[in-house]
Amino acid sequence: MNAITPAGTLVAVCAYDDLVPDLGVAALVDGRQVAIFRLADGSVHAVQNLCPFSGAHVMSRGITGSRGEVPTIASPVYKQVFSLITGECLATMDKQPAPGLDPNLATYPVTLDNGQVNICLPDAA
Ligand code: FES
């Protein structure tokens, strides 16, 4: 069941135990492709699955890592590096995003509830 909050809609996506540490998965959440990562520290992060630089829905196949304290995901296509916290593109690898795409990733708040992973989708403006 989905819960409506002032900021958005919480959508249950999977069980926490279904997520393999450091291996991303893609979920179709209310028509949106979301890449979900459970990190070695147990935290879960969700970003758009669309890679802004290749224009392909591949972020869930990216490589997890870190820059200092910031957990990151590197695109499997051109290896751009993004913060899993803010979605900010930290390394463009001297490339431009595909036409019309923002270089940064959308991020989605994740909550854990009794072993269930929920993602908050912002309400359409
Ligand atoms: S429910 Fe908290 S940001 Fe969406």
Coordinates of N, CA and C in Angstrom, one line a residue, residues 15-25 35-46 64 84 117:
A15 N 11.9 -6.2 -0.4 CA 12.4 -6.5 0.9 C 13.9 -6.1 1.0
Y16 N 14.3 -5.6 2.1 CA 15.7 -5.3 2.3 C 16.6 -6.5 2.0
D17 N 16.2 -7.6 2.5 CA 17.0 -8.8 2.3 C 17.1 -9.3 0.9
D18 N 16.3 -8.7 0.0 CA 16.4 -9.0 -1.4 C 17.6 -8.3 -2.1
L19 N 18.0 -7.3 -1.4 CA 19.1 -6.4 -2.0 C 20.5 -7.0 -1.6
V20 N 21.3 -7.2 -2.6 CA 22.7 -7.7 -2.4 C 23.6 -6.6 -2.2
P21 N 24.4 -6.6 -1.1 CA 25.3 -5.4 -0.9 C 26.2 -5.1 -2.1
D22 N 26.2 -3.8 -2.5 CA 27.0 -3.3 -3.5 C 26.6 -3.7 -5.0
L23 N 25.5 -4.4 -5.1 CA 25.0 -4.8 -6.4 C 23.7 -4.0 -6.6
G24 N 23.6 -3.1 -7.6 CA 22.4 -2.4 -7.8 C 21.3 -3.2 -8.5
V25 N 20.1 -2.7 -8.3 CA 19.0 -3.3 -9.0 C 18.1 -2.2 -9.5
A35 N 17.2 3.2 -9.8 CA 18.3 2.3 -9.5 C 18.5 2.3 -7.9
I36 N 18.5 1.1 -7.3 CA 18.5 1.0 -5.9 C 19.8 0.3 -5.5
F37 N 20.5 0.8 -4.5 CA 21.8 0.3 -4.0 C 21.8 0.1 -2.5
R38 N 22.1 -1.1 -2.1 CA 22.4 -1.4 -0.7 C 23.9 -1.4 -0.6
L39 N 24.4 -0.6 0.3 CA 25.9 -0.5 0.4 C 26.4 -1.4 1.5
A40 N 27.7 -1.6 1.5 CA 28.3 -2.5 2.5 C 28.0 -2.0 4.0
D41 N 27.8 -0.7 4.1 CA 27.5 -0.2 5.5 C 26.0 -0.4 5.9
G42 N 25.2 -1.0 5.0 CA 23.8 -1.3 5.3 C 22.9 -0.2 4.8
S43 N 23.4 0.9 4.4 CA 22.5 2.0 3.9 C 22.0 1.7 2.5
V44 N 20.8 2.2 2.2 CA 20.2 2.0 0.9 C 19.9 3.4 0.2
H45 N 20.3 3.4 -1.1 CA 20.1 4.7 -1.8 C 19.4 4.4 -3.1
A46 N 18.7 5.4 -3.6 CA 17.9 5.3 -4.8 C 18.1 6.5 -5.7
T64 N 29.7 0.8 -7.6 CA 29.6 1.6 -6.3 C 31.1 1.8 -5.9
L84 N 25.9 9.3 -4.4 CA 24.6 8.6 -4.1 C 23.8 9.4 -3.1
V117 N 11.7 -2.0 2.0 CA 12.3 -0.8 1.4 C 11.2 0.0 0.7

